[in-house]
Short mmCIF file of C-alpha atoms and ligand atoms in Angstrom, two decimals:
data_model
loop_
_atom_site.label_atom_id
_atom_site.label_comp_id
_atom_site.label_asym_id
_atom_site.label_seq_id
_atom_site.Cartn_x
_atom_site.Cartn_y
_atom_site.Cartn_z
CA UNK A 596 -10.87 -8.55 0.41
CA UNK A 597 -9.95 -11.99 1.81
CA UNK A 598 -12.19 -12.81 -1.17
CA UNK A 599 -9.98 -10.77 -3.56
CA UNK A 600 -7.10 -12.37 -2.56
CA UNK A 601 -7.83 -15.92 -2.47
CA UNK A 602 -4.76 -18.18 -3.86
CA UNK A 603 -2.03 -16.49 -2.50
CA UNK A 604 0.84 -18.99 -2.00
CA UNK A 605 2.46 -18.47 1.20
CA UNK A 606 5.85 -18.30 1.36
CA UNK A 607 7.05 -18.07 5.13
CA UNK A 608 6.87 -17.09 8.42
CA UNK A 609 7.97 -13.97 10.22
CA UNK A 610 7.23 -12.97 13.98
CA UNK A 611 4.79 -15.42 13.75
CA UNK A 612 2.31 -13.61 10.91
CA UNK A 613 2.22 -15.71 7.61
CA UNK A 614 4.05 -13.88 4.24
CA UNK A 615 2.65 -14.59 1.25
CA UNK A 616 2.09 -13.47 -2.43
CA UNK A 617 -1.13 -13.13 -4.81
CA UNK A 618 -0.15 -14.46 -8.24
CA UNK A 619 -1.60 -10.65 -9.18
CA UNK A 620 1.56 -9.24 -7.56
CA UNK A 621 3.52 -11.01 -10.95
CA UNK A 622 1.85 -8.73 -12.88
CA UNK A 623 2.64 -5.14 -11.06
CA UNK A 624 6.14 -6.15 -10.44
CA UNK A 625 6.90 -6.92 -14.37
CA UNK A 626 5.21 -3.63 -15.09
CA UNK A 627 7.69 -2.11 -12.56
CA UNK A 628 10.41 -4.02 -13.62
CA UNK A 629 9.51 -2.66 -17.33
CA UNK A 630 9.60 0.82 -16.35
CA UNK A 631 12.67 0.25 -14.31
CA UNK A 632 14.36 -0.87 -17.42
CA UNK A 633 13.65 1.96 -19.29
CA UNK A 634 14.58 4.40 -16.44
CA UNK A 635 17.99 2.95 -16.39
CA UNK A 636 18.22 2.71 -20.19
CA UNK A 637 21.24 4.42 -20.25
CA UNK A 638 23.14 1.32 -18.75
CA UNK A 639 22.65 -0.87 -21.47
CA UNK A 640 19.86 -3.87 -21.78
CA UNK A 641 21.00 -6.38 -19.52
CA UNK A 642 22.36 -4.41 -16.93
CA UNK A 643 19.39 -2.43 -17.15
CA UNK A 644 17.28 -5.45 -16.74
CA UNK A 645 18.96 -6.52 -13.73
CA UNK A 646 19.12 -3.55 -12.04
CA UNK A 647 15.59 -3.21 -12.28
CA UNK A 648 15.01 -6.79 -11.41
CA UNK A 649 16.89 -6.14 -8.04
CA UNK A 650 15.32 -2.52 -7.82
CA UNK A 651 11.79 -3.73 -7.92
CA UNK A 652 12.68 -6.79 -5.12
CA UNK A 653 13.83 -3.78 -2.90
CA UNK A 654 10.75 -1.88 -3.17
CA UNK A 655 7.89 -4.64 -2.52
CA UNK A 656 10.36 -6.08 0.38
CA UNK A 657 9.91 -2.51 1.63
CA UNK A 658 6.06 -2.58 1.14
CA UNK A 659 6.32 -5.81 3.31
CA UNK A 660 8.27 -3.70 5.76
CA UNK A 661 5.60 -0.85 5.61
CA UNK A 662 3.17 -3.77 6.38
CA UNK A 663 5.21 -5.22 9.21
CA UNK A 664 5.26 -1.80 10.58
CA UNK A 665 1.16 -2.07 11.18
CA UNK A 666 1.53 -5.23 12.51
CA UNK A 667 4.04 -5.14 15.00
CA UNK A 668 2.30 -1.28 16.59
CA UNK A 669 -0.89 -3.12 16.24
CA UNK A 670 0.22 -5.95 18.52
CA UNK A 671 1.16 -3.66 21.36
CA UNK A 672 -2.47 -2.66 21.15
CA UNK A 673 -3.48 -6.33 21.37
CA UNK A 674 -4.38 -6.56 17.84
CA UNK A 675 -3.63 -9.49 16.01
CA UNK A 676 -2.31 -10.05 12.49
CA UNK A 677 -2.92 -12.86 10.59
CA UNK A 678 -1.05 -12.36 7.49
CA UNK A 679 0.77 -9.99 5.30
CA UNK A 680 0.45 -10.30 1.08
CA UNK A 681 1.50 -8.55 -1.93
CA UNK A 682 -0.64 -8.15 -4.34
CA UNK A 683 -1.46 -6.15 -7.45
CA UNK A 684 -2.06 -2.80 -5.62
CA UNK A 685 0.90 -3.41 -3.27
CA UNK A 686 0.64 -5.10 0.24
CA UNK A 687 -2.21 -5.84 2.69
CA UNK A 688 -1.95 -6.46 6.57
CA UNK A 689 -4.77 -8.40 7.72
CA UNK A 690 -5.65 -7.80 10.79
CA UNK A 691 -7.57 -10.20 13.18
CA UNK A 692 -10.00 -7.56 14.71
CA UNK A 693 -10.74 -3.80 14.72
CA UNK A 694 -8.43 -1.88 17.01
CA UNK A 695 -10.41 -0.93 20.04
CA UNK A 696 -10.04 2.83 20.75
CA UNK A 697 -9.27 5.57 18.38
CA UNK A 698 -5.72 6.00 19.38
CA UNK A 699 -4.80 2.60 18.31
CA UNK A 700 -6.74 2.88 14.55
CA UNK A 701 -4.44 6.04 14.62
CA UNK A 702 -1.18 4.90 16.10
CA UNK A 703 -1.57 1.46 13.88
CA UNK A 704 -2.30 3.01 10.90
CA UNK A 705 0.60 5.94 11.14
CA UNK A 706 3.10 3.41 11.92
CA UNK A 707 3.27 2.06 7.90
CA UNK A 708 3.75 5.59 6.63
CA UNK A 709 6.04 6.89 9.07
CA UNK A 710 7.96 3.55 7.84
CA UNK A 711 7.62 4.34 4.30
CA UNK A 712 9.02 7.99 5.04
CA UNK A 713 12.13 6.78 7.12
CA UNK A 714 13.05 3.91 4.59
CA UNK A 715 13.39 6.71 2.36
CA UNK A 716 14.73 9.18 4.87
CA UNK A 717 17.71 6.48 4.88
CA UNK A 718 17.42 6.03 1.38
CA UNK A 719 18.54 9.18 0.86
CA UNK A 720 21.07 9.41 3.06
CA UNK A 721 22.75 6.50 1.94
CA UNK A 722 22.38 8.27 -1.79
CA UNK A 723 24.73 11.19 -0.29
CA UNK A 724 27.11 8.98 1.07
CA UNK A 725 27.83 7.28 -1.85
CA UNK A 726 27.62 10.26 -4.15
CA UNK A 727 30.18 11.93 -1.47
CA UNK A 728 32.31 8.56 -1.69
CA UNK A 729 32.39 8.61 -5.60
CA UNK A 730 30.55 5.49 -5.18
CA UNK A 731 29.09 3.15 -7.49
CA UNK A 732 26.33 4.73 -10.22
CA UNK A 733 24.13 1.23 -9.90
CA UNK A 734 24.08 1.86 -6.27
CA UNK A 735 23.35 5.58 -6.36
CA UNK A 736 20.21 4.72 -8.89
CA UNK A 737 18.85 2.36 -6.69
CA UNK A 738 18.90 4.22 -3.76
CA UNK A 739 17.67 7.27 -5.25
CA UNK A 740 14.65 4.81 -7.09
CA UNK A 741 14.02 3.37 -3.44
CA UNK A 742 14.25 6.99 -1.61
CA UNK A 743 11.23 8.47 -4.38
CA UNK A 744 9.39 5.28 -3.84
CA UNK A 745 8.94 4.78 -0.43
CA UNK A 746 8.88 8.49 -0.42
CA UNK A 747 5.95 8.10 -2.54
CA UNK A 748 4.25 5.18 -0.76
CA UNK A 749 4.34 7.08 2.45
CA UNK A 750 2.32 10.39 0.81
CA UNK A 751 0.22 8.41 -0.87
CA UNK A 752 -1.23 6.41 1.95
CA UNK A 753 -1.59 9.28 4.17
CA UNK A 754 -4.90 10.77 1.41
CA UNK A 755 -7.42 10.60 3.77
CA UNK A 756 -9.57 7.36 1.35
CA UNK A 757 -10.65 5.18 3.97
CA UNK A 758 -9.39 1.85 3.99
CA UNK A 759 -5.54 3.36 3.45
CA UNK A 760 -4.00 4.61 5.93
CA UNK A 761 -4.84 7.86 6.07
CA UNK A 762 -8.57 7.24 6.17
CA UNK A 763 -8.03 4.89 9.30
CA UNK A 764 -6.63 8.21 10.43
CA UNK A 765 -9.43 10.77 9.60
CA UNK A 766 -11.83 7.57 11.05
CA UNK A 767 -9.70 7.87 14.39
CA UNK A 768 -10.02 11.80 14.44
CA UNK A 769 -13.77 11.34 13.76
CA UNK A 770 -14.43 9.14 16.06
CA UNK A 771 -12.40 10.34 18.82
CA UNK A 772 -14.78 13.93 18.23
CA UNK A 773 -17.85 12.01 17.92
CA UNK A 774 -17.65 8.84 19.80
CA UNK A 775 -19.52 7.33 16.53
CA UNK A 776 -17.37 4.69 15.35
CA UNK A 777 -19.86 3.79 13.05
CA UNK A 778 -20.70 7.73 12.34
CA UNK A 779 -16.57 7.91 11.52
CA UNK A 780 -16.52 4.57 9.34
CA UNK A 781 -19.68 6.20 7.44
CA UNK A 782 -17.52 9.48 6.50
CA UNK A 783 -14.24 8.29 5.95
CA UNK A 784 -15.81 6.12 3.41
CA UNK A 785 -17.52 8.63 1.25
CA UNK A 786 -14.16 9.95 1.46
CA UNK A 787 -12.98 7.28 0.44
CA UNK A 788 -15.54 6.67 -2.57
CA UNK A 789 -14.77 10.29 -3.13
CA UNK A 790 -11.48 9.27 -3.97
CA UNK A 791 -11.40 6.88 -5.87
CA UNK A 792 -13.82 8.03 -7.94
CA UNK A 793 -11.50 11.24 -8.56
CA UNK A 794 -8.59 8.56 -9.17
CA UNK A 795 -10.49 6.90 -11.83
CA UNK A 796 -11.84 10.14 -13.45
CA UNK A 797 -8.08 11.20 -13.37
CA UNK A 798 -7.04 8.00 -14.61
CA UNK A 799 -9.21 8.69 -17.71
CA UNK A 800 -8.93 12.03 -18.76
CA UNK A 801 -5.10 11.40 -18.73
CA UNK A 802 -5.24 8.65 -20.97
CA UNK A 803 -7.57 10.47 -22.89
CA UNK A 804 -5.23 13.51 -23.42
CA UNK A 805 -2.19 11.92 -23.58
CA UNK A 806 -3.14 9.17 -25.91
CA UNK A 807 -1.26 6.92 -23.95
CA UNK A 808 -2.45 3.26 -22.00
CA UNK A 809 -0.63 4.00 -18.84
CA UNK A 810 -2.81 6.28 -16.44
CA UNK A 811 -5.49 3.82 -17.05
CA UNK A 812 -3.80 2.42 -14.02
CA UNK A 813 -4.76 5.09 -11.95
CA UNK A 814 -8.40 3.77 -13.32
CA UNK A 815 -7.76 0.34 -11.76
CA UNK A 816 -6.50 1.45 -9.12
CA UNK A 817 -9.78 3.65 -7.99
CA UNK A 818 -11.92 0.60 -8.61
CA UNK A 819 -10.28 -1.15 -6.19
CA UNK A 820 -9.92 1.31 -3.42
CA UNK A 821 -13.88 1.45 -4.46
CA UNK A 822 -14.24 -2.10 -4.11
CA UNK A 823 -11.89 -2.33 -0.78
CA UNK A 824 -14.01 1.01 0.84
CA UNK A 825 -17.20 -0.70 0.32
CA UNK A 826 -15.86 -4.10 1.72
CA UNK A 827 -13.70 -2.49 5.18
CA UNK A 828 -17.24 -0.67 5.47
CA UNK A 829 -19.20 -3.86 4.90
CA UNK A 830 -17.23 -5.35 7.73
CA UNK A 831 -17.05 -2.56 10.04
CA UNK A 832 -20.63 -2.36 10.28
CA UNK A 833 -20.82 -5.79 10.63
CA UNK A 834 -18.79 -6.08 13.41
CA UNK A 835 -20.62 -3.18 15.20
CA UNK A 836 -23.65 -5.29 14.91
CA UNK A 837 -22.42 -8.56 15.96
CA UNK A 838 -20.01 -7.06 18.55
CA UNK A 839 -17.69 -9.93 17.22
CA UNK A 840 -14.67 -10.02 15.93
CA UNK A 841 -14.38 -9.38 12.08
CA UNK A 842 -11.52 -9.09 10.36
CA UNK A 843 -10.36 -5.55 9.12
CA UNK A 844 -7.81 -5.38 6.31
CA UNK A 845 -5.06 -2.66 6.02
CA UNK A 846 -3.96 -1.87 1.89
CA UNK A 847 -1.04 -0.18 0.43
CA UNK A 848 -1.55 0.80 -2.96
CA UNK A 849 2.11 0.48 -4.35
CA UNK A 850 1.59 2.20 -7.58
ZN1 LIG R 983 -0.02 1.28 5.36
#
């Protein structure tokens, strides 16, 4: 992964864990910003434009939220994190070792969801106030955009595909039944292969019927939940044998 994302220009500094973005994050967030634009159609083109513009900021700063979320629960478990990107699936927490019981992988990894779901919780709360104030329609679209997104985000990473979220989760469970970490890293990824695999096979049959480019994303997106499976695998078993201290990477798919 750390190979993946090589070339990421860092931007800041917050709580002490490096920010940064993957010059692959330009390309997901003019694809959101195009569908954004044609969401909001009805508002004309350039207030369409900017609406989606500042729509599409909103989101990915709450990925980086979701992210922050993981790192700040995984520092009360003495887990480090070194840095926090965007990137062309969404964001990645990198974390400077695995967590070192089962409740931690399972606290740390709930904590970005549970994020996700209250971001949109408020989302949508804000969307009633407004609509009850007779509020502004630009304001009531991007709320209701950022309430289905992070709504989204959150169900999404809960699929039990080892290295999201959720498979961190169903490695926890396993391993807290088995004592096996490496027993509970070797299941959640085949369920995580098992995924993406289905994502890609998805990804291609819709394209096929539909005749249309789009859910070739869902293609992409499976080879590299594929590619980051094998990888957080690579390195958990790695890290088992060494008894060091390899890093572990947390991922967000965004889209
Ligand atoms: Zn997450």
């Amino acid at each position: 992964m750390a190979q993946l994302l090589r070339g990421s220009v860092w931007i800041g500094r917050c709580l002490g864990i490096r920010v940064g973005i993957h010059p692959s994050w330009l390309l997901v967030f003019a694809l959101v910003v195009w569908m954004l634009t044609n969401s909001f159609a009805d508002l004309g083109g350039e207030h369409a434009l900017a609406l989606a513009v500042v729509t599409a900021l909103a989101f990915f700063g709450s990925v980086v939220v979701h992210e922050f979320a993981h790192a700040l629960v995984a520092r009360r478990f003495g887990v480090a994190t070194l840095s926090i990107r965007l990137f062309l699936f969404g964001g990645v927490a990198t974390i400077a070792t695995e967590p070192p019981s089962p409740g931690a992988e399972a606290a740390i990894a709930f904590a970005g969801p549970l994020c996700s779901a209250v971001l949109a919780g408020a989302c949508g709360l804000g969307l009633e106030i407004v609509g009850h104030l007779g509020g502004e329609p630009h304001l009531a679209l991007l709320l209701m955009a950022l309430a289905a997104a992070n709504a989204v985000l959150a169900a999404f990473n809960l699929l039990p595909a080892f290295p999201m979220d959720g498979g961190r989760i169903l490695r926890a469970t396993v391993w807290r039944l088995r004592g096996d970490h490496a027993a509970a890293t070797r299941l959640s990824s085949l369920a995580g292969m098992g995924f993406a695999l289905a994502l890609g096979l998805m990804g291609v049959g819709l394209a096929w019927h539909t005749h249309r480019w789009e859910p070739l994303w869902y293609l992409a997106l499976g080879g590299f939940i594929s590619i980051a499976t094998i990888q957080s695998y690579q390195q958990a078993c790695c890290k088992t044998a060494v008894g060091g201290s390899e890093a572990a990477s947390q991922r967000k798919p965004a889209a």
